[in-house]
DNA sequence: TTGTATGCGTTATCAC
DNA sequence: GTGATAACGCATACAA
């Protein structure tokens, strides 16, 4: 590959001048033409590494996630990459490993200009705050590490409220919940939304109605079974993930029950499994890809100096009514 | 951040010596100790960009895909990133845009050392061959661009044969196919596997039994409907994706049919939707993540000079028997 | 407007 | 074993 020196030589100018036309700085139209001609002839392509070293920025940002696929992190990657690509940045993705030090490494090596960290449960708040303290650009998705670091989250409270309210308006009074681990912040937020909806409609809160799952299908199936064994079982169940909702339905189907006739079921996420299941799942839609988009925009704003103070955006959920609760069966 | 110069100064040695300890070259144990002490004190971290510029390799490889999420490309990314991380490489992911030139750009800029390209339908054979001609390290996943470029694919023929044979052994003689677009190579390979299985068991091939879908759910539903309208409908259907198989089942359920009692349905992929659907889908499993793993290993081998001649590995599929064909209902 | 010289932070090639 | 010094390829302050 040709270098800037060869282009300069062929065009009969100094490499400083070549650099100028590359960066759209004022040059005479004649030299511009000469240089462009040489660039084309040599098929010259600037070396990104040399440029990065000189400019002290890589035009690469890193994304750290516990998982690089799946219904949650997949769309986030899509969203992030989309806006980065439109701004001529590249995206390095990395799955977080046990050794948390890897996190800071990419930044300190200057391999990336900033880091977007999603669902930083395994990483730990202190590690992220340490980065922030060293003044590294950091944006967190779906995690709470304090007000010092910019973040984008979704409104878990509101999502849970919507789901519960939907069930209540359908006439249900005994509404069970299959939750995620209580230690997760979103579990608490969603549980609060559920309880507040109950309260607002003067329905009693019954602690036997809330079961703990782990977001995956088998836990939904398992907890539904326990719910069914209750002296007074629920008539509707709100699962904190689509997969657990589907797991609950598996249990119901195996026992010969019908959905939504015998039991209304509502999920959370609106992932591909919600749309493709039969009956199509009513669920709370998380604007997942948009989280990635917003996070990437925020990172770019930080890098360009537009955003100096950390900000926190909370994206709204929306209820997607399909067939698993008995409304709008015309899907 | 400290540089190698500051470390040298603090340790009272030259930066060449610091570089030596960093790269495990012979130094006296005393100087080694001095340098390490200085490194620790300054929290020195080598600058990856400077190193890349000097070494002319970035220790980054790029992955170009039509999509960065979903049941196919998500696992591929996982597989690739896993082996790269274990070898201290980073992964830049990029969704292929209309402008194909972006493809070569990362390579020519030396932002990445090599490129893994998946499902290169939109990219075009000539663009990839052009890269190969310029001697850029390239590995293709799930695409055929000729013997010149290393590739990893799955055995579509065998997968289709397995699926068809399974249905035949279950007693079916009228087996329909919901295919993918005939222009796709894998469509042809799978169709051949289907036909050969028929032939091997002395079953006639009926062209009205093969319908064309587009891998997505609605097309499965649509084509199932047409199949049902036939004078002599099939008793089993083999869809070339899980989503189309599920679409077919949607159609069946809406018409009051039961699966597998009234119709056996088999899919292809073994994606998350196959496992979570009810009835759980019998399907042909593609070792998707493994494709990523193999591709990444191959890329590393190319870069280290181990692999000089292009090789082509074909991964085997396996039949996952669940409930949608009536066998092994004990799932 | 253009050229010269220097810096960016490494590694590598020499000498010593 | 160790230390100068020259690349690596680009951007830029300063001169001209």
XYZ file of C-alpha atoms (C1' of nucleotides) in Angstrom:
694
model
C 0.000 0.000 0.000
C 1.181 3.458 -0.856
C 2.011 5.959 1.851
C 1.557 9.675 2.029
C 5.195 10.078 1.053
C 4.804 8.314 -2.248
C 1.739 10.342 -3.048
C 3.672 13.514 -2.295
C 6.516 12.445 -4.494
C 4.295 11.516 -7.408
C 2.324 14.743 -7.119
C 5.484 16.797 -6.750
C 4.454 18.358 -3.445
C 5.330 17.900 0.201
C 3.512 15.381 2.316
C 2.156 18.238 4.387
C 0.266 19.381 1.345
C -1.081 15.911 0.730
C -2.206 15.826 4.320
C -3.987 19.115 3.740
C -6.054 17.894 0.832
C -6.874 14.762 2.794
C -8.223 16.868 5.604
C -9.967 19.455 3.457
C -7.740 22.320 4.352
C -7.225 25.206 1.935
C -5.001 24.415 -1.012
C -4.865 25.874 -4.485
C -7.089 24.150 -6.976
C -4.133 23.149 -9.122
C -2.279 21.356 -6.358
C -5.539 19.842 -5.239
C -5.974 18.328 -8.676
C -2.390 17.082 -8.812
C -2.657 15.444 -5.415
C -5.985 13.841 -6.108
C -4.621 12.434 -9.313
C -1.679 10.898 -7.515
C -3.982 9.489 -4.840
C -6.120 7.807 -7.442
C -3.200 6.469 -9.383
C -1.591 4.924 -6.337
C -4.935 3.836 -4.862
C -3.711 5.531 -1.745
C -5.545 4.832 1.499
C -4.474 6.648 4.654
C -3.187 4.406 7.410
C -5.644 4.526 10.257
C -3.105 3.512 12.859
C -0.666 6.258 12.006
C -3.484 8.746 11.995
C -4.761 7.515 15.312
C -1.352 7.754 16.859
C -0.925 11.266 15.662
C -4.413 12.435 16.563
C -4.548 10.498 19.784
C -7.970 9.109 18.948
C -8.840 5.829 17.318
C -12.357 6.485 16.069
C -13.241 3.176 17.610
C -15.473 2.627 20.543
C -15.797 -0.520 22.597
C -18.897 -2.329 23.729
C -18.658 -4.633 26.722
C -21.519 -6.991 27.371
C -22.114 -10.194 29.291
C -23.357 -11.681 26.025
C -23.003 -10.742 22.385
C -26.082 -12.459 21.084
C -29.546 -13.069 22.320
C -32.696 -11.063 22.250
C -31.337 -8.308 24.408
C -27.722 -7.655 23.532
C -28.073 -8.468 19.856
C -30.330 -5.515 19.106
C -28.200 -3.257 21.275
C -25.173 -4.081 19.176
C -27.188 -3.345 16.057
C -28.244 0.040 17.351
C -24.803 1.039 18.501
C -23.092 -0.066 15.315
C -25.605 1.723 13.152
C -24.963 5.157 14.550
C -21.235 4.571 14.808
C -21.054 3.548 11.186
C -22.947 6.650 10.167
C -20.359 8.712 11.993
C -17.365 6.884 10.598
C -16.553 5.146 13.853
C -15.926 1.461 14.311
C -17.177 -0.832 17.031
C -15.151 -3.358 18.979
C -17.334 -5.817 20.834
C -16.133 -7.826 23.759
C -17.767 -10.266 26.071
C -16.919 -9.545 29.656
C -14.841 -12.274 31.174
C -14.125 -13.067 34.744
C -11.037 -10.914 34.742
C -12.457 -7.467 34.970
C -9.170 -5.812 34.272
C -9.642 -6.526 30.588
C -12.238 -3.831 30.739
C -9.900 -0.991 31.357
C -7.225 -2.421 29.164
C -8.718 -1.454 25.828
C -9.174 2.058 27.065
C -5.745 2.466 28.573
C -4.120 0.969 25.538
C -5.975 3.614 23.587
C -7.421 0.950 21.390
C -10.813 2.539 21.852
C -11.850 6.106 22.555
C -14.668 5.198 24.860
C -16.589 2.326 26.341
C -20.244 1.422 26.331
C -20.989 -1.076 29.054
C -24.233 -3.004 29.123
C -25.820 -4.798 32.036
C -22.716 -4.365 34.175
C -23.675 -6.820 36.849
C -20.530 -8.878 36.651
C -18.300 -5.885 36.216
C -19.171 -4.112 39.364
C -19.821 -0.535 40.147
C -16.365 0.241 41.481
C -14.595 -0.805 38.318
C -16.770 1.513 36.262
C -16.440 4.372 38.680
C -12.692 3.879 38.564
C -12.772 4.384 34.817
C -14.866 7.467 35.223
C -12.455 8.794 37.806
C -9.652 8.441 35.299
C -11.769 10.515 32.979
C -12.442 7.831 30.432
C -15.604 8.276 28.380
C -18.102 5.739 29.628
C -21.779 5.154 28.954
C -23.751 2.502 30.770
C -26.756 0.704 29.340
C -29.215 -0.987 31.640
C -27.281 -0.573 34.817
C -27.128 1.755 37.751
C -23.739 2.907 38.800
C -24.676 6.233 40.221
C -25.236 9.660 38.839
C -21.623 10.234 37.868
C -21.725 8.140 34.736
C -24.005 8.663 31.769
C -26.594 5.987 31.283
C -29.574 4.847 29.300
C -32.195 2.640 30.801
C -35.762 1.664 30.303
C -38.686 2.507 32.492
C -39.192 -0.784 34.258
C -41.687 0.634 36.702
C -43.921 1.911 33.969
C -43.661 -1.285 31.947
C -44.771 -3.373 34.872
C -47.514 -0.933 35.690
C -48.851 -1.101 32.138
C -48.844 -4.881 32.092
C -50.596 -5.179 35.410
C -53.131 -2.523 34.533
C -53.895 -4.312 31.272
C -54.656 -7.486 33.165
C -56.764 -5.635 35.718
C -58.814 -3.953 33.041
C -59.454 -7.354 31.538
C -61.134 -8.234 34.801
C -58.422 -10.174 36.575
C -58.050 -9.762 40.309
C -55.665 -12.556 41.146
C -52.596 -11.687 39.146
C -49.393 -13.615 39.758
C -45.887 -12.459 38.971
C -42.927 -14.527 37.856
C -40.090 -12.222 38.743
C -36.396 -12.073 38.062
C -33.850 -12.377 40.877
C -34.715 -9.884 43.631
C -31.164 -8.616 43.724
C -31.520 -7.180 40.237
C -32.548 -3.588 40.293
C -35.091 -4.055 37.514
C -36.804 -6.755 39.533
C -37.458 -4.285 42.299
C -38.614 -1.562 39.946
C -40.989 -3.865 38.140
C -42.353 -5.302 41.338
C -43.076 -1.796 42.510
C -44.934 -1.013 39.284
C -46.969 -4.169 39.746
C -47.816 -3.337 43.334
C -48.698 0.253 42.582
C -51.048 -0.804 39.807
C -52.754 -3.165 42.207
C -53.005 -0.406 44.763
C -54.395 2.097 42.296
C -57.221 -0.289 41.443
C -57.797 -1.215 45.075
C -56.647 -4.785 44.637
C -54.917 -6.523 47.540
C -51.281 -7.516 47.290
C -50.777 -11.194 47.985
C -47.168 -12.234 48.485
C -47.904 -15.835 47.537
C -48.600 -14.492 44.074
C -44.998 -13.494 43.437
C -42.567 -16.158 42.398
C -38.928 -15.886 41.540
C -37.545 -16.967 38.166
C -34.287 -16.405 36.330
C -35.472 -15.015 32.966
C -35.201 -18.418 31.286
C -37.927 -20.712 30.058
C -37.620 -23.580 32.545
C -38.015 -21.270 35.501
C -41.285 -19.996 34.054
C -42.553 -23.517 33.680
C -41.444 -24.453 37.161
C -42.997 -21.454 38.882
C -46.272 -21.774 36.992
C -46.539 -25.256 38.324
C -46.189 -23.965 41.860
C -48.718 -21.244 41.210
C -51.200 -23.828 40.003
C -50.715 -25.817 43.176
C -51.812 -22.897 45.307
C -55.108 -23.179 47.218
C -56.367 -20.246 45.264
C -54.435 -20.031 41.991
C -54.197 -16.885 39.912
C -56.232 -16.263 36.780
C -53.486 -14.269 35.135
C -49.705 -14.239 35.263
C -47.248 -11.525 34.449
C -43.760 -12.848 33.692
C -40.734 -10.572 33.686
C -39.494 -12.064 30.409
C -41.073 -13.511 27.295
C -39.227 -16.755 27.810
C -40.621 -17.213 31.309
C -44.102 -16.367 30.047
C -43.692 -19.041 27.408
C -42.378 -21.448 30.000
C -45.516 -20.813 32.027
C -47.631 -21.567 28.970
C -45.720 -24.796 28.394
C -46.743 -25.857 31.876
C -50.329 -24.855 31.226
C -50.495 -26.705 27.909
C -49.018 -29.841 29.379
C -51.723 -29.833 31.996
C -54.395 -29.396 29.378
C -55.192 -25.787 30.095
C -55.888 -23.283 27.369
C -54.387 -19.833 26.953
C -55.882 -17.284 27.212
C -59.167 -18.996 28.063
C -58.043 -20.603 31.321
C -55.181 -18.282 32.102
C -54.052 -14.932 30.775
C -50.298 -14.633 30.323
C -48.271 -11.537 29.632
C -44.539 -11.289 29.026
C -41.815 -8.696 28.993
C -39.335 -7.794 26.212
C -41.221 -8.344 22.955
C -38.471 -10.524 21.604
C -38.726 -12.728 18.537
C -40.129 -15.576 20.607
C -43.084 -13.434 21.674
C -44.086 -12.750 18.103
C -43.627 -16.285 16.869
C -45.216 -18.167 19.718
C -48.728 -19.482 19.428
C -50.775 -17.904 20.753
C -48.772 -14.754 19.957
C -47.728 -13.269 23.237
C -49.045 -10.067 24.690
C -46.002 -8.403 26.162
C -44.273 -5.228 27.300
C -42.033 -4.006 24.539
C -38.593 -2.729 25.451
C -37.083 -0.407 22.846
C -33.863 -2.375 22.936
C -32.211 -1.309 19.726
C -33.028 2.260 20.559
C -31.088 1.893 23.779
C -28.058 1.139 21.673
C -28.750 4.070 19.393
C -29.119 6.484 22.268
C -26.033 5.175 24.023
C -23.920 5.520 20.906
C -25.158 9.060 20.281
C -24.371 9.933 23.847
C -20.863 8.530 23.521
C -20.269 10.547 20.383
C -21.518 13.638 22.162
C -19.131 13.041 25.022
C -16.196 12.573 22.675
C -17.008 15.720 20.742
C -17.241 17.690 23.939
C -20.924 18.450 23.535
C -21.867 16.527 26.624
C -19.810 17.465 29.626
C -22.096 16.570 32.474
C -23.361 13.002 32.742
C -26.984 12.587 31.719
C -29.420 9.774 32.168
C -32.091 8.908 29.673
C -34.946 6.606 30.441
C -36.732 5.053 27.502
C -40.409 4.263 27.696
C -41.882 0.820 27.260
C -45.079 0.081 25.381
C -47.700 -2.588 25.658
C -47.994 -4.905 22.680
C -51.375 -6.545 22.777
C -51.520 -9.866 21.018
C -53.439 -12.988 21.873
C -52.207 -14.441 25.130
C -54.441 -12.372 27.357
C -57.662 -12.734 25.437
C -57.845 -9.292 23.911
C -57.430 -8.456 20.280
C -57.470 -12.029 19.110
C -57.569 -10.867 15.504
C -53.820 -11.139 15.203
C -1.046 7.908 30.839
C 2.620 7.272 31.138
C 4.727 6.423 28.095
C 7.646 4.158 27.642
C 9.949 7.167 27.907
C 8.809 8.063 31.380
C 9.208 4.494 32.484
C 12.736 4.472 31.086
C 13.594 7.674 32.858
C 12.209 6.541 36.191
C 13.971 3.199 35.926
C 17.200 4.833 34.840
C 17.465 2.823 31.626
C 16.850 3.442 27.942
C 13.449 2.927 26.393
C 14.910 0.112 24.328
C 15.476 -1.774 27.524
C 11.974 -1.112 28.720
C 10.717 -2.436 25.419
C 12.807 -5.531 25.966
C 11.259 -6.376 29.285
C 7.826 -5.705 27.835
C 8.479 -8.229 25.118
C 10.225 -10.807 27.258
C 13.618 -10.425 25.703
C 16.771 -11.199 27.693
C 17.701 -8.584 30.281
C 19.604 -8.850 33.494
C 17.477 -9.641 36.470
C 18.412 -6.387 38.199
C 17.294 -4.179 35.334
C 14.220 -6.316 34.963
C 13.298 -5.574 38.538
C 13.970 -1.862 38.177
C 11.855 -1.601 35.061
C 8.970 -3.587 36.477
C 8.991 -1.386 39.524
C 8.768 1.736 37.408
C 5.987 0.201 35.325
C 3.976 -0.502 38.409
C 4.561 2.866 39.941
C 3.495 4.726 36.826
C 0.694 2.265 36.057
C 2.179 2.135 32.631
C 0.129 0.581 29.831
C 1.658 0.266 26.365
C -0.069 2.241 23.661
C -1.674 -0.187 21.255
C -1.734 2.276 18.388
C 1.937 3.005 18.517
C 2.677 -0.665 18.764
C 0.416 -1.433 15.843
C 2.053 1.219 13.733
C 5.460 -0.125 14.488
C 4.577 -3.771 14.081
C 2.277 -3.223 11.149
C -0.426 -5.350 12.668
C -3.367 -4.288 14.743
C -4.340 -7.514 16.490
C -7.864 -6.718 15.448
C -9.922 -8.621 12.987
C -13.118 -7.472 11.332
C -16.391 -9.286 10.913
C -18.731 -8.175 8.159
C -22.275 -9.464 8.224
C -25.630 -8.509 6.756
C -26.953 -8.488 10.295
C -25.352 -8.320 13.732
C -28.122 -9.934 15.685
C -30.594 -12.690 15.092
C -30.431 -16.402 15.508
C -27.775 -16.881 12.890
C -25.278 -14.048 13.090
C -25.510 -13.567 16.829
C -23.994 -16.937 17.663
C -21.389 -16.498 14.957
C -20.219 -13.301 16.589
C -20.069 -15.094 19.908
C -17.936 -17.857 18.492
C -15.560 -15.539 16.703
C -15.112 -13.229 19.642
C -14.478 -16.066 22.026
C -11.467 -17.430 20.209
C -10.163 -13.960 19.391
C -10.326 -12.947 23.012
C -8.451 -16.059 24.030
C -5.726 -15.088 21.601
C -5.555 -11.467 22.650
C -7.179 -10.184 19.499
C -10.086 -7.792 19.286
C -13.123 -7.953 17.060
C -14.603 -5.107 15.049
C -18.092 -5.889 13.819
C -19.696 -4.095 10.935
C -22.984 -4.472 9.187
C -22.554 -4.469 5.451
C -24.102 -1.424 3.884
C -25.026 -0.738 0.316
C -21.648 0.748 -0.371
C -19.446 -2.263 -0.715
C -16.286 -0.219 -0.727
C -16.530 0.089 3.034
C -15.551 -3.527 3.065
C -12.066 -3.067 1.777
C -11.594 0.160 3.632
C -10.956 -1.278 7.051
C -8.374 -3.593 5.597
C -6.585 -1.042 3.513
C -6.563 1.417 6.352
C -4.891 -1.338 8.332
C -7.524 -0.967 10.976
C -7.924 -4.739 10.937
C -5.509 -7.520 10.075
C -8.063 -9.666 8.376
C -11.714 -9.960 7.524
C -14.302 -12.610 8.220
C -17.265 -12.229 5.919
C -20.531 -14.006 6.588
C -23.337 -14.722 4.156
C -21.783 -12.511 1.498
C -24.792 -12.329 -0.763
C -24.977 -8.568 -0.884
C -21.255 -8.149 -1.108
C -20.659 -10.075 -4.230
C -18.080 -12.576 -5.211
C -15.936 -10.171 -7.195
C -15.423 -7.809 -4.273
C -14.177 -10.651 -2.103
C -11.982 -12.086 -4.810
C -10.526 -8.629 -5.276
C -9.504 -8.598 -1.624
C -7.987 -12.012 -2.000
C -6.098 -10.866 -5.061
C -4.586 -8.058 -3.025
C -3.476 -10.713 -0.577
C -5.666 -9.651 2.293
C -6.500 -12.382 4.790
C -10.127 -13.331 4.222
C -12.336 -16.098 5.542
C -15.877 -16.588 4.347
C -18.654 -18.089 6.440
C -21.715 -19.553 4.767
C -20.923 -18.409 1.274
C -19.361 -19.785 -1.838
C -16.882 -17.565 -3.552
C -14.735 -20.187 -5.118
C -11.861 -22.305 -4.004
C -9.424 -19.435 -3.722
C -10.741 -18.139 -0.415
C -10.918 -20.079 2.824
C -14.403 -20.850 3.987
C -16.512 -22.624 6.548
C -19.950 -23.866 5.723
C -22.474 -26.375 6.903
C -23.565 -29.519 5.164
C -26.930 -28.442 3.836
C -27.362 -31.531 1.729
C -26.931 -33.826 4.670
C -29.172 -31.754 6.900
C -32.014 -31.938 4.408
C -31.423 -35.614 3.853
C -31.622 -36.296 7.589
C -34.829 -34.350 7.981
C -36.524 -36.021 5.041
C -35.359 -39.442 6.095
C -36.723 -38.867 9.594
C -40.129 -38.059 8.168
C -40.029 -41.067 5.843
C -39.151 -43.417 8.660
C -42.110 -42.044 10.572
C -44.250 -43.346 7.732
C -44.856 -40.230 5.716
C -44.947 -40.489 1.938
C -46.299 -37.095 0.966
C -43.688 -34.728 2.338
C -43.839 -31.077 1.380
C -40.994 -28.600 1.450
C -41.101 -24.915 2.219
C -37.879 -23.785 0.661
C -35.805 -20.643 0.682
C -35.265 -18.582 -2.487
C -34.032 -20.890 -5.264
C -31.220 -18.518 -6.092
C -29.587 -19.203 -2.744
C -27.058 -21.958 -2.968
C -28.219 -23.599 0.234
C -31.726 -23.880 -1.198
C -30.415 -25.978 -4.037
C -28.262 -28.118 -1.782
C -31.088 -28.783 0.624
C -33.532 -29.512 -2.152
C -31.114 -32.055 -3.512
C -30.823 -33.712 -0.118
C -34.600 -33.863 0.083
C -34.906 -35.392 -3.364
C -32.157 -37.912 -2.821
C -33.760 -39.076 0.413
C -37.026 -39.559 -1.439
C -35.211 -41.467 -4.152
C -33.375 -43.669 -1.720
C -36.652 -44.780 -0.202
C -38.354 -45.161 -3.572
C -40.746 -42.313 -3.003
C -41.849 -40.225 -5.986
C -40.862 -36.582 -6.270
C -43.868 -34.319 -6.684
C -43.031 -30.769 -7.686
C -46.310 -29.434 -6.287
C -44.921 -30.375 -2.892
C -42.184 -27.783 -2.992
C -43.079 -24.216 -2.138
C -40.891 -21.169 -1.942
C -40.544 -19.112 1.232
C -38.141 -16.432 2.416
C -37.010 -17.817 5.784
C -39.473 -15.654 7.704
C -42.564 -16.684 9.613
C -45.275 -15.189 7.369
C -44.015 -17.020 4.329
C -44.300 -20.318 6.182
C -47.859 -19.540 7.107
C -48.701 -18.468 3.581
C -47.204 -21.511 1.878
C -48.772 -23.920 4.340
C -52.111 -22.496 3.388
C -51.431 -23.223 -0.270
C -50.257 -26.708 0.559
C -53.494 -27.354 2.417
C -55.485 -26.240 -0.596
C -53.911 -28.900 -2.782
C -56.127 -31.747 -4.081
C -53.903 -34.127 -2.228
C -52.200 -32.278 0.638
C -49.028 -33.479 2.358
C -49.004 -35.237 5.711
C -45.667 -33.736 6.666
C -43.776 -30.560 5.887
C -40.114 -29.786 6.027
C -39.385 -26.064 6.297
C -35.937 -24.663 5.575
C -36.033 -22.516 8.713
C -37.528 -22.795 12.164
C -39.465 -19.613 11.654
C -41.137 -20.910 8.503
C -41.935 -24.173 10.256
C -43.558 -22.189 13.027
C -45.407 -20.091 10.473
C -46.760 -23.282 8.982
C -47.924 -24.392 12.411
C -49.614 -21.040 12.953
C -51.619 -21.711 9.806
C -52.455 -25.212 10.965
C -53.544 -24.077 14.430
C -55.726 -21.334 13.019
C -57.516 -23.922 10.914
C -58.025 -26.154 13.904
C -55.456 -28.770 12.992
C -53.226 -30.375 15.536
C -49.470 -30.841 15.376
C -48.078 -33.474 15.124
C -51.311 -35.460 15.016
C -52.664 -33.994 11.787
C -49.406 -32.829 10.308
C -45.773 -33.461 11.097
C -43.573 -30.368 10.876
C -39.820 -30.172 10.912
C -37.667 -27.056 10.841
C -34.079 -26.088 10.190
C -31.614 -24.149 12.391
C -32.469 -25.140 15.948
C -32.726 -21.550 17.006
C -34.203 -20.336 20.272
C -37.683 -20.285 18.769
C -37.501 -24.011 18.011
C -36.810 -24.850 21.624
C -39.374 -22.516 23.089
C -42.259 -23.177 20.740
C -45.056 -25.446 21.761
C -44.953 -28.164 20.662
C -41.162 -28.001 20.780
C -39.937 -28.192 17.234
C -38.096 -31.120 15.749
C -35.426 -29.516 13.635
C -32.067 -29.777 11.938
C -29.437 -28.241 14.126
C -26.794 -26.055 12.546
C -23.629 -25.683 14.632
C -23.727 -21.950 14.188
C -21.460 -20.767 16.960
C -18.961 -23.390 15.941
C -18.854 -21.862 12.482
C -17.632 -18.679 14.117
C -15.105 -20.553 16.195
C -13.708 -22.393 13.202
C -13.592 -19.254 11.094
C -11.721 -17.340 13.768
C -9.220 -20.139 14.257
C -8.688 -20.269 10.541
C -8.092 -16.530 10.405
C -5.533 -16.763 13.181
C -3.829 -19.593 11.348
C -3.643 -17.519 8.198
C -2.187 -14.562 10.058
C 0.426 -16.676 11.784
C 1.449 -18.193 8.493
C 0.330 -21.685 9.441
C -2.307 -21.811 6.765
C -1.002 -20.805 3.385
C -3.371 -22.578 1.025
C -7.080 -21.851 1.328
C -9.038 -24.626 2.986
C -12.732 -25.293 3.216
C -14.353 -26.889 6.211
C -17.872 -28.225 6.144
C -19.582 -28.657 9.488
C -22.119 -31.412 9.997
C -25.713 -30.865 11.007
C -27.599 -33.032 13.448
C -31.213 -33.915 13.869
C -32.851 -32.689 17.055
C -35.937 -34.732 17.697
C -38.540 -32.948 19.776
C -42.298 -33.068 19.555
C -43.474 -31.588 16.275
C -43.225 -34.796 14.279
C -44.781 -37.122 16.752
C -41.694 -38.944 17.932
C -40.121 -38.729 21.328
C -42.932 -36.760 22.864
C -41.361 -37.165 26.270
C -39.651 -33.802 25.964
C -0.797 28.672 -0.252
C 3.194 25.606 0.572
C 7.401 23.323 2.692
C 10.310 22.000 6.808
C 10.721 19.980 10.995
C 8.966 17.745 14.891
C 6.011 14.758 17.621
C 2.810 10.702 18.443
C 4.742 5.842 21.319
C 6.394 1.834 19.895
C 9.790 -1.763 17.874
C 14.066 -2.917 15.550
C 18.854 -2.299 13.939
C 22.696 -1.365 14.914
C 26.726 -0.468 17.499
C 29.193 -0.902 21.980
C 23.118 -6.971 28.194
C 22.413 -2.170 26.994
C 21.863 2.382 24.625
C 21.427 5.521 20.638
C 18.821 6.039 16.615
C 16.090 5.149 12.819
C 11.820 3.655 11.169
C 6.348 3.143 11.209
C 2.766 6.920 8.538
C 0.507 10.672 9.605
C -0.697 15.677 11.487
C 0.701 20.205 12.587
C 3.280 24.443 14.399
C 6.096 27.347 12.426
C 8.489 29.515 8.565
C 8.720 31.033 4.256
